[in-house]
Structure formats: C-alpha cells, structure tokens
Amino acid sequence: MTVILRNVRPWGEAASDVQIDDGVITALTPATSDAVIAGEAAPTGAVVVEGNGRILLPSFSDVHVHLDSNRIGLPFRPHTGAPGVWGMMLNDRKNWRDTEASVADRATACLGAMIERGTTRVRTYAQVDVDAGLERFEGVLAAREAHRNRADVEVIAFPQAGLLREAGSADVLEEALKLGADVVGGIDPCSLDRDPVKHLDIVFGLAEKYGVPLDIHLHEPDQLGLFSAQLILERTKALGMQGLVTISHGYGLADLPAAQLQELIDEFAALDISMATIAPAGQPLPLQQLAAAGVRVGLGQDGQRDYWSPYGNADMLDRTWQLAFTSRFRADELIEHCVAVATVGGASVLNPQAPRLASVADRPGLNAGDPAELVLVEGDTVTAAVMDRLPGRTVLHRGQVVADGLELV
Ligand SMILES: [Zn+2]
C-alpha cells in the first residue's frame, strides 16, 4: 500500500513529496509538478494526498488525558468542584454516573475529536476505585476499540482516589491489570495517601508483577514533591525499571532551588524517567533544562471540560500553544520545540525505543524509516501554525488518512 503526500513542507521546510509504504515513510523528494505526478512518477496504484503546501508534522501524542471523565460535546455546566485533589475527586464521583452520556460514548466521542485534530498516539487514564469499579475502565476500552484503526491508545489503570484511603482500592487496580491495562498509575503518595512507602511499594509491585510501565501523578509541591520523586527514583533503580517510569505533572520541580532541580533532572536522565506535562499555569516544567539533560518529555490535555475543570477541547495544537505560552517562549526555535514535545517527545514517552529529542533544535520524526503517524497543518511557518491553529488539517495513522478537515474519514 503506497501513499504519496504531494507538496508538503516537512517541519515547515522546502516543499517535498513524501512516499509512504505499508505505514512507513520511505522517501522524501523535492515536490514534483502537476504534470509529473499525473504521469509516470507516482507508483501504480498509489494514493495521492494533496498537501497544497501545508506543513507536515509528526502526529500529536497525547500522553496524559482522562478520556473517562470528559464532557466534550455535552452541554456546558458550571464548575462545582471543591479545591484540592480529594475535593475534585468527590465532585466527579458525585456527578459522573448522571452524565448525559455513558463513559463509553463520551470517551469514544472525545477520542474521535482528538483524532480529527491530529492526535494518533494516546495514553489515557481510566479511573478505577471502589465507587466506579471497572465501569470507567471498560468504557475507555470501548473507545479504543471504536477507533482501533485510527489511533494507538494505551490505557492506564488509575487509582485517582488513592490506594489507602478506601478499603479494596488496590484490589480494583490489580483487577484492571489482569484485564489488560497497559500501564499502572499512582498518585501523590504523600499528600493523598499519606503513606508514600506503602503507596509506592504497591504500584511498583504491580508494575513488576504484570510487566507494565508506571505513570505517577505528582502534584506535590516543593520539598514534598522532591521527597516523593526520590522514593520513585530509589524504586526505579532497585527494580531495574529504567525507561518504564513516567512522572506526570511534577509541579514541585518549579519550586526547587536551582542546584536541587539540576540534581533531580540528572537523576531522571540517569534512570531514564520520563515526564508528562499538561502545560499548567504558574508551574511550567523547565523544558530547556530537561531537553539538555536528555529527559523524555511529552504533553497531554489532562481532563477535558469535565468535573475537574472546564479547560480542554480535544485539540493538541491548542495545548501546544498553551505549552509555549505558559513557558513564556517567544523565539521560534522554542515554540517549535513545544511542537516537537507534543509530537515525537510524547511518542518517546510511550516508547523509550523511539527516536527522542536530542536538543531544543532537534526535529525528528519525518525521515525515511519513521512511522507514518502524521498531520498536515496550515501556516507560513511551524510557529505561525501554533499561533493560528487553523482547521485545514489532514491526519494519517499507519500511513492511511484517518481524518480530514476536522472530520473522521
Ligand atoms: Zn491527570
């Protein structure tokens, strides 16, 4: 199966034609004229996709999204959550069952909207706890199945309510892993469960038992966040889980003195611990420092218009703008780096063997041999595309067009 993307600008560079065979980029050549492409240049039977001079990027990788809680497309409702993780969790628990649509329908609709906007690689949470049991997990699995030919989706069994506050929480988590969850989640071992050793021993134990990666939400501030991070480092090293642990948020990094921050980043690099950010206000990750140390970083949308927050709209290009904005970036190179984080950066979080960003200037993902996980966007330059976020997008997964003009194909 051969596809030719005609007249596209990889990473905003010179116009090229890109050949894709069996889902892999096989050749990039200077863009051909209409006459040549209509004649013998295109391999017989090739599908030609007209780029019309648009920018070609690797598709987006949303590595931190809660598909099970979103309300994308449903009537807007006022925010009712109390502050703090526990207060928000209780607000969600009070409301999710009465939502206008089922978890499966909401997750399927949201994932579809994400694909339409250019995301084909996803790592989503599914909350498992004594209230929801496996209902939300099963809803997310249904969404993955509905879009199985349009995106690759990893599902994290996520103990949003902690593991130690309610009896039976760890059992439900393990049940989800038995049913095939791809990743085990953890959350704020000090501030939520108030017993970091016990919490981390449970989640690392499950990761080892089921041979899955681990992703830990870490909202904890300053020295508390550092303390939890050090316990995570100890266990990653002891269990030989290099490359398999992701710290999400890591808000505390923004509070640390410079020397402690650099030391922690160096330890992340040494144990190949990756990070996922949602581009929060006020506590940006030090993206340049992380890139310089070789730490894998990805971007995600977190909850989207849900019982936790009204933000999020299924568009990773919007969230890329937010990453640049909250990082206070203006230089084109740094804004383009945000695009690299949102695309191939996230892909390397999902797969530590995938190409990773070597520096803030690195723009991999569009060379011969790379998977044809691609998105075409409108814009004079990559930075302009981030600023304008125009609708003329075409999305390819495994070399096939799966969405065009913000609609699934
Ligand atoms: Zn989250």
Short mmCIF file of C-alpha atoms and ligand atoms in Angstrom, two decimals:
data_model
loop_
_atom_site.label_atom_id
_atom_site.label_comp_id
_atom_site.label_asym_id
_atom_site.label_seq_id
_atom_site.Cartn_x
_atom_site.Cartn_y
_atom_site.Cartn_z
CA MET A 1 0.00 0.00 0.00
CA THR A 2 1.67 3.19 -1.23
CA VAL A 3 0.60 6.73 -0.38
CA ILE A 4 2.19 9.88 -1.80
CA LEU A 5 1.84 13.12 0.15
CA ARG A 6 2.33 15.69 -2.53
CA ASN A 7 3.63 19.21 -1.98
CA VAL A 8 4.07 19.26 1.78
CA ARG A 9 6.65 21.12 3.88
CA PRO A 10 8.20 18.80 6.49
CA TRP A 11 8.67 20.84 9.70
CA GLY A 12 7.95 23.93 7.54
CA GLU A 13 10.97 23.37 5.28
CA ALA A 14 11.09 23.18 1.45
CA ALA A 15 8.15 21.66 -0.44
CA SER A 16 8.53 17.90 -0.78
CA ASP A 17 6.71 14.79 -1.88
CA VAL A 18 6.69 12.09 0.76
CA GLN A 19 6.28 8.44 -0.12
CA ILE A 20 4.76 6.06 2.40
CA ASP A 21 4.80 2.29 2.01
CA ASP A 22 2.96 0.00 4.42
CA GLY A 23 2.69 2.68 7.06
CA VAL A 24 6.33 3.77 6.99
CA ILE A 25 7.91 6.84 5.36
CA THR A 26 10.18 5.51 2.62
CA ALA A 27 11.28 8.56 0.62
CA LEU A 28 11.27 12.36 0.61
CA THR A 29 11.94 14.12 -2.69
CA PRO A 30 11.59 17.73 -3.88
CA ALA A 31 7.94 18.43 -4.73
CA THR A 32 7.04 17.44 -8.28
CA SER A 33 4.98 19.40 -10.77
CA ASP A 34 1.36 18.51 -11.58
CA ALA A 35 2.42 17.05 -14.93
CA VAL A 36 4.97 14.69 -13.44
CA ILE A 37 2.76 13.43 -10.66
CA ALA A 38 -0.05 12.79 -13.15
CA GLY A 39 2.35 10.77 -15.31
CA GLU A 40 4.81 8.04 -14.51
CA ALA A 41 6.23 9.46 -11.24
CA ALA A 42 3.57 8.08 -8.94
CA PRO A 43 3.86 4.33 -8.43
CA THR A 44 0.97 2.43 -9.97
CA GLY A 45 -1.94 2.21 -7.57
CA ALA A 46 -0.54 4.81 -5.20
CA VAL A 47 -3.00 7.01 -3.34
CA VAL A 48 -2.05 10.67 -3.78
CA VAL A 49 -2.88 13.07 -0.93
CA GLU A 50 -2.62 16.73 -1.91
CA GLY A 51 -0.75 18.76 0.66
CA ASN A 52 -1.22 22.10 -1.13
CA GLY A 53 1.90 23.46 0.53
CA ARG A 54 0.77 22.71 4.07
CA ILE A 55 3.24 21.93 6.84
CA LEU A 56 3.87 18.25 7.58
CA LEU A 57 4.42 17.32 11.22
CA PRO A 58 4.55 14.05 13.13
CA SER A 59 1.07 13.48 14.56
CA PHE A 60 0.39 14.58 18.11
CA SER A 61 0.91 12.25 21.05
CA ASP A 62 -1.41 12.99 23.97
CA VAL A 63 0.34 11.20 26.82
CA HIS A 64 -1.83 12.48 29.68
CA VAL A 65 -5.55 12.52 29.03
CA HIS A 66 -8.53 11.39 31.11
CA LEU A 67 -10.92 10.10 28.46
CA ASP A 68 -13.22 8.63 31.12
CA SER A 69 -14.15 11.96 32.68
CA ASN A 70 -14.54 14.31 29.69
CA ARG A 71 -17.70 16.18 28.74
CA ILE A 72 -16.59 17.31 25.27
CA GLY A 73 -19.68 17.94 23.14
CA LEU A 74 -22.12 17.86 26.07
CA PRO A 75 -23.96 20.94 27.39
CA PHE A 76 -21.66 23.20 29.36
CA ARG A 77 -22.15 23.04 33.12
CA PRO A 78 -20.83 25.41 35.81
CA HIS A 79 -17.77 24.25 37.74
CA THR A 80 -18.79 22.76 41.10
CA GLY A 81 -15.55 21.17 42.35
CA ALA A 82 -14.06 21.97 45.75
CA PRO A 83 -10.32 22.80 45.76
CA GLY A 84 -7.73 20.04 46.01
CA VAL A 85 -7.43 16.57 44.51
CA TRP A 86 -9.77 14.92 47.04
CA GLY A 87 -12.43 17.63 46.74
CA MET A 88 -12.37 17.44 42.95
CA MET A 89 -12.46 13.66 43.04
CA LEU A 90 -15.57 13.75 45.25
CA ASN A 91 -17.24 16.22 42.87
CA ASP A 92 -16.55 13.88 39.97
CA ARG A 93 -17.76 10.87 41.98
CA LYS A 94 -20.99 12.68 42.82
CA ASN A 95 -21.76 13.50 39.20
CA TRP A 96 -20.25 11.09 36.69
CA ARG A 97 -22.97 8.44 36.77
CA ASP A 98 -25.66 11.02 35.98
CA THR A 99 -23.81 12.44 32.98
CA GLU A 100 -25.94 12.78 29.83
CA ALA A 101 -23.95 10.05 28.03
CA SER A 102 -22.19 6.84 29.08
CA VAL A 103 -18.45 6.70 29.73
CA ALA A 104 -18.01 4.63 26.56
CA ASP A 105 -19.93 7.15 24.43
CA ARG A 106 -18.14 10.16 25.93
CA ALA A 107 -14.69 8.58 25.63
CA THR A 108 -15.40 7.48 22.05
CA ALA A 109 -16.60 10.96 21.04
CA CYS A 110 -13.66 12.70 22.69
CA LEU A 111 -11.09 10.34 21.21
CA GLY A 112 -12.67 10.89 17.80
CA ALA A 113 -12.43 14.66 18.21
CA MET A 114 -8.77 14.31 19.23
CA ILE A 115 -8.00 12.23 16.13
CA GLU A 116 -9.81 14.75 13.89
CA ARG A 117 -7.45 17.42 15.22
CA GLY A 118 -4.26 15.46 14.65
CA THR A 119 -3.64 13.08 17.58
CA THR A 120 -2.97 9.43 16.73
CA ARG A 121 -0.94 8.38 19.78
CA VAL A 122 -2.66 8.41 23.13
CA ARG A 123 -2.03 7.35 26.72
CA THR A 124 -5.29 7.74 28.63
CA TYR A 125 -6.23 7.22 32.26
CA ALA A 126 -9.20 5.18 33.33
CA GLN A 127 -10.17 5.73 36.93
CA VAL A 128 -10.53 2.53 38.93
CA ASP A 129 -11.74 2.76 42.51
CA VAL A 130 -14.27 1.25 44.90
CA ASP A 131 -17.01 3.56 43.58
CA ALA A 132 -16.55 3.02 39.84
CA GLY A 133 -15.13 -0.49 39.96
CA LEU A 134 -14.12 -1.29 36.39
CA GLU A 135 -17.00 0.58 34.73
CA ARG A 136 -14.92 3.54 33.61
CA PHE A 137 -12.03 1.30 32.55
CA GLU A 138 -14.37 -0.71 30.35
CA GLY A 139 -15.77 2.50 28.84
CA VAL A 140 -12.29 3.60 27.82
CA LEU A 141 -11.54 0.16 26.34
CA ALA A 142 -14.70 0.52 24.23
CA ALA A 143 -13.47 3.89 22.92
CA ARG A 144 -10.12 2.38 22.00
CA GLU A 145 -11.88 -0.43 20.16
CA ALA A 146 -14.14 2.01 18.28
CA HIS A 147 -11.11 3.87 16.92
CA ARG A 148 -8.68 0.93 16.68
CA ASN A 149 -7.86 1.73 13.04
CA ARG A 150 -7.37 5.44 13.67
CA ALA A 151 -5.10 5.72 16.71
CA ASP A 152 -2.87 3.72 19.05
CA VAL A 153 -4.20 4.02 22.59
CA GLU A 154 -2.58 2.88 25.85
CA VAL A 155 -4.86 2.66 28.90
CA ILE A 156 -3.59 3.42 32.40
CA ALA A 157 -5.40 1.81 35.33
CA PHE A 158 -5.50 4.87 37.53
CA PRO A 159 -6.24 4.99 41.28
CA GLN A 160 -7.50 8.58 41.29
CA ALA A 161 -8.88 8.18 44.84
CA GLY A 162 -5.59 6.82 46.17
CA LEU A 163 -4.90 3.28 47.34
CA LEU A 164 -5.03 3.53 51.12
CA ARG A 165 -7.99 5.75 51.93
CA GLU A 166 -10.70 3.27 50.98
CA ALA A 167 -10.53 -0.49 51.60
CA GLY A 168 -10.34 -2.54 48.41
CA SER A 169 -8.78 0.16 46.21
CA ALA A 170 -5.62 -1.83 45.42
CA ASP A 171 -7.70 -4.91 44.56
CA VAL A 172 -9.67 -3.00 41.91
CA LEU A 173 -6.42 -1.65 40.49
CA GLU A 174 -5.00 -5.15 40.18
CA GLU A 175 -8.25 -6.37 38.61
CA ALA A 176 -7.80 -3.82 35.79
CA LEU A 177 -4.25 -5.05 35.22
CA LYS A 178 -5.49 -8.64 34.99
CA LEU A 179 -7.93 -7.44 32.32
CA GLY A 180 -5.12 -5.97 30.24
CA ALA A 181 -4.45 -2.40 31.35
CA ASP A 182 -1.26 -1.28 29.59
CA VAL A 183 0.13 0.90 32.38
CA VAL A 184 -0.32 1.11 36.16
CA GLY A 185 -0.95 4.52 37.67
CA GLY A 186 -0.10 6.09 41.00
CA ILE A 187 -0.85 9.44 42.61
CA ASP A 188 0.53 11.79 45.27
CA PRO A 189 1.89 9.15 47.64
CA CYS A 190 2.44 11.66 50.46
CA SER A 191 -0.35 14.21 50.22
CA LEU A 192 -3.21 11.95 49.12
CA ASP A 193 -2.45 8.58 50.73
CA ARG A 194 -0.17 9.96 53.47
CA ASP A 195 1.96 6.82 53.37
CA PRO A 196 4.37 7.18 50.46
CA VAL A 197 6.32 3.99 51.07
CA LYS A 198 3.20 1.84 51.17
CA HIS A 199 1.63 3.54 48.14
CA LEU A 200 4.77 3.28 46.01
CA ASP A 201 5.51 -0.28 47.07
CA ILE A 202 2.02 -1.27 45.89
CA VAL A 203 2.24 0.40 42.48
CA PHE A 204 5.85 -0.62 41.78
CA GLY A 205 4.98 -4.14 42.94
CA LEU A 206 2.07 -4.28 40.48
CA ALA A 207 4.22 -2.86 37.67
CA GLU A 208 6.77 -5.60 38.28
CA LYS A 209 4.19 -8.37 38.68
CA TYR A 210 2.33 -7.52 35.47
CA GLY A 211 5.36 -6.30 33.48
CA VAL A 212 3.87 -2.88 32.71
CA PRO A 213 5.19 0.69 32.83
CA LEU A 214 4.26 3.03 35.65
CA ASP A 215 2.88 6.58 35.50
CA ILE A 216 2.59 8.63 38.68
CA HIS A 217 0.58 11.85 39.04
CA LEU A 218 2.75 14.07 41.22
CA HIS A 219 1.02 17.32 42.23
CA GLU A 220 3.03 17.61 45.45
CA PRO A 221 4.88 20.89 45.95
CA ASP A 222 8.48 21.78 46.66
CA GLN A 223 10.38 19.51 49.10
CA LEU A 224 7.43 17.14 49.49
CA GLY A 225 7.39 16.57 45.74
CA LEU A 226 11.16 16.13 45.79
CA PHE A 227 10.85 13.55 48.59
CA SER A 228 8.29 11.53 46.61
CA ALA A 229 10.43 11.82 43.48
CA GLN A 230 13.42 10.44 45.39
CA LEU A 231 11.37 7.45 46.59
CA ILE A 232 10.35 6.87 42.95
CA LEU A 233 14.00 7.06 41.85
CA GLU A 234 15.04 4.53 44.53
CA ARG A 235 12.43 2.01 43.41
CA THR A 236 13.08 2.54 39.70
CA LYS A 237 16.74 1.74 40.28
CA ALA A 238 16.15 -1.18 42.64
CA LEU A 239 13.71 -2.89 40.25
CA GLY A 240 15.69 -2.10 37.09
CA MET A 241 12.73 -0.18 35.66
CA GLN A 242 14.81 2.28 33.66
CA GLY A 243 12.75 3.66 30.76
CA LEU A 244 9.48 2.40 32.25
CA VAL A 245 8.54 5.15 34.72
CA THR A 246 6.80 8.44 33.91
CA ILE A 247 6.21 11.28 36.34
CA SER A 248 3.17 13.31 35.33
CA HIS A 249 2.90 16.99 36.27
CA GLY A 250 5.90 17.20 38.61
CA TYR A 251 4.60 20.57 39.80
CA GLY A 252 7.14 20.63 42.64
CA LEU A 253 10.03 20.98 40.20
CA ALA A 254 9.07 24.62 39.65
CA ASP A 255 9.59 25.31 43.39
CA LEU A 256 13.04 23.77 43.82
CA PRO A 257 16.28 25.73 44.25
CA ALA A 258 18.42 25.59 41.10
CA ALA A 259 21.00 23.11 42.42
CA GLN A 260 18.36 20.64 43.69
CA LEU A 261 16.46 20.93 40.43
CA GLN A 262 19.51 20.17 38.30
CA GLU A 263 20.46 17.23 40.50
CA LEU A 264 16.96 15.77 40.19
CA ILE A 265 16.89 16.25 36.42
CA ASP A 266 20.27 14.50 36.13
CA GLU A 267 18.88 11.58 38.14
CA PHE A 268 15.82 11.41 35.86
CA ALA A 269 18.18 11.25 32.89
CA ALA A 270 20.37 8.58 34.51
CA LEU A 271 17.37 6.32 35.22
CA ASP A 272 15.56 7.33 32.00
CA ILE A 273 12.48 8.54 33.86
CA SER A 274 10.18 10.47 31.51
CA MET A 275 7.86 13.36 32.27
CA ALA A 276 4.39 14.31 31.07
CA THR A 277 3.12 17.86 31.40
CA ILE A 278 -0.26 19.43 30.75
CA ALA A 279 1.22 22.95 30.45
CA PRO A 280 -0.20 24.27 33.74
CA ALA A 281 -0.42 27.93 34.66
CA GLY A 282 2.31 29.07 37.03
CA GLN A 283 4.36 25.88 37.35
CA PRO A 284 5.91 25.17 33.94
CA LEU A 285 8.39 22.34 33.55
CA PRO A 286 11.94 23.55 32.78
CA LEU A 287 11.74 22.29 29.18
CA GLN A 288 15.14 23.57 28.07
CA GLN A 289 16.92 22.02 31.06
CA LEU A 290 15.10 18.72 30.57
CA ALA A 291 15.96 18.66 26.86
CA ALA A 292 19.61 19.45 27.58
CA ALA A 293 19.76 16.52 30.02
CA GLY A 294 18.07 14.17 27.54
CA VAL A 295 14.94 13.57 29.64
CA ARG A 296 11.97 12.43 27.54
CA VAL A 297 9.04 14.85 27.89
CA GLY A 298 5.52 14.60 26.46
CA LEU A 299 2.40 16.76 26.52
CA GLY A 300 -1.21 15.98 27.35
CA GLN A 301 -4.59 17.63 27.83
CA ASP A 302 -5.48 16.13 31.22
CA GLY A 303 -9.22 16.23 31.90
CA GLN A 304 -11.22 17.98 29.21
CA ARG A 305 -14.27 20.03 30.11
CA ASP A 306 -15.06 17.65 32.95
CA TYR A 307 -16.00 17.71 36.64
CA TRP A 308 -12.47 18.81 37.46
CA SER A 309 -12.01 21.71 35.08
CA PRO A 310 -13.72 23.50 32.18
CA TYR A 311 -10.49 23.62 30.14
CA GLY A 312 -9.51 21.36 27.23
CA ASN A 313 -11.03 20.99 23.76
CA ALA A 314 -9.52 17.82 22.26
CA ASP A 315 -7.01 19.87 20.27
CA MET A 316 -3.36 19.17 20.97
CA LEU A 317 -2.35 22.07 18.74
CA ASP A 318 -4.17 24.35 21.19
CA ARG A 319 -2.41 22.66 24.11
CA THR A 320 0.90 23.15 22.27
CA TRP A 321 0.15 26.88 22.14
CA GLN A 322 -0.56 26.70 25.88
CA LEU A 323 2.77 24.96 26.50
CA ALA A 324 4.61 27.72 24.64
CA PHE A 325 2.58 30.44 26.39
CA THR A 326 2.98 29.09 29.93
CA SER A 327 6.69 28.56 29.24
CA ARG A 328 6.91 32.25 28.26
CA PHE A 329 8.52 31.34 24.93
CA ARG A 330 8.74 33.82 22.04
CA ALA A 331 11.66 32.55 19.95
CA ASP A 332 10.60 30.40 17.01
CA GLU A 333 13.05 27.65 17.93
CA LEU A 334 11.49 27.27 21.40
CA ILE A 335 7.90 27.38 20.14
CA GLU A 336 8.80 24.73 17.56
CA HIS A 337 10.37 22.73 20.39
CA CYS A 338 6.93 22.71 22.03
CA VAL A 339 5.57 21.14 18.82
CA ALA A 340 8.39 18.59 18.95
CA VAL A 341 7.49 17.77 22.59
CA ALA A 342 3.79 17.44 21.69
CA THR A 343 4.54 15.06 18.81
CA VAL A 344 7.74 13.00 18.90
CA GLY A 345 8.51 13.88 22.52
CA GLY A 346 5.32 12.15 23.59
CA ALA A 347 5.97 9.27 21.20
CA SER A 348 9.25 8.65 23.03
CA VAL A 349 7.42 8.70 26.38
CA LEU A 350 5.14 5.94 25.04
CA ASN A 351 8.03 4.00 23.55
CA PRO A 352 11.50 4.53 25.03
CA GLN A 353 12.99 2.86 21.93
CA ALA A 354 11.50 5.54 19.62
CA PRO A 355 13.68 8.46 18.50
CA ARG A 356 13.99 11.03 21.29
CA LEU A 357 14.70 14.76 21.15
CA ALA A 358 18.45 15.39 21.33
CA SER A 359 18.09 19.14 21.92
CA VAL A 360 15.61 22.01 21.65
CA ALA A 361 16.68 22.33 18.00
CA ASP A 362 16.02 18.68 17.13
CA ARG A 363 13.14 17.96 14.70
CA PRO A 364 12.97 14.20 14.16
CA GLY A 365 10.05 12.05 13.07
CA LEU A 366 9.77 12.80 9.36
CA ASN A 367 12.63 10.83 7.87
CA ALA A 368 12.72 7.65 5.81
CA GLY A 369 12.13 4.79 8.21
CA ASP A 370 9.88 6.76 10.57
CA PRO A 371 6.29 5.58 11.12
CA ALA A 372 3.74 7.49 9.03
CA GLU A 373 1.93 8.96 12.05
CA LEU A 374 1.43 12.38 10.52
CA VAL A 375 -0.61 15.58 10.47
CA LEU A 376 -0.79 18.33 7.87
CA VAL A 377 -1.46 21.81 9.25
CA GLU A 378 -1.88 25.25 7.72
CA GLY A 379 0.64 28.02 8.34
CA ASP A 380 3.52 30.03 6.90
CA THR A 381 5.86 28.50 9.46
CA VAL A 382 5.55 25.99 12.29
CA THR A 383 5.35 28.84 14.81
CA ALA A 384 2.61 30.51 12.74
CA ALA A 385 0.66 27.24 12.73
CA VAL A 386 0.82 27.19 16.55
CA MET A 387 -0.31 30.80 16.82
CA ASP A 388 -3.21 30.49 14.34
CA ARG A 389 -4.34 26.88 14.90
CA LEU A 390 -6.28 26.73 11.61
CA PRO A 391 -8.79 24.00 10.74
CA GLY A 392 -7.32 22.70 7.46
CA ARG A 393 -5.78 19.52 8.83
CA THR A 394 -5.25 16.06 7.39
CA VAL A 395 -4.33 13.22 9.74
CA LEU A 396 -2.62 9.94 8.89
CA HIS A 397 -2.31 6.84 11.06
CA ARG A 398 -0.18 3.92 9.85
CA GLY A 399 0.07 5.75 6.53
CA GLN A 400 -3.69 6.00 5.97
CA VAL A 401 -5.75 9.17 6.03
CA VAL A 402 -7.99 8.86 9.11
CA ALA A 403 -9.29 12.45 9.34
CA ASP A 404 -9.53 15.43 7.03
CA GLY A 405 -10.86 18.95 7.61
CA LEU A 406 -11.64 18.13 11.28
CA GLU A 407 -13.78 15.13 10.34
CA LEU A 408 -13.06 11.43 10.64
CA VAL A 409 -12.67 9.62 7.34
ZN ZN B 1 -4.23 13.91 35.19
#
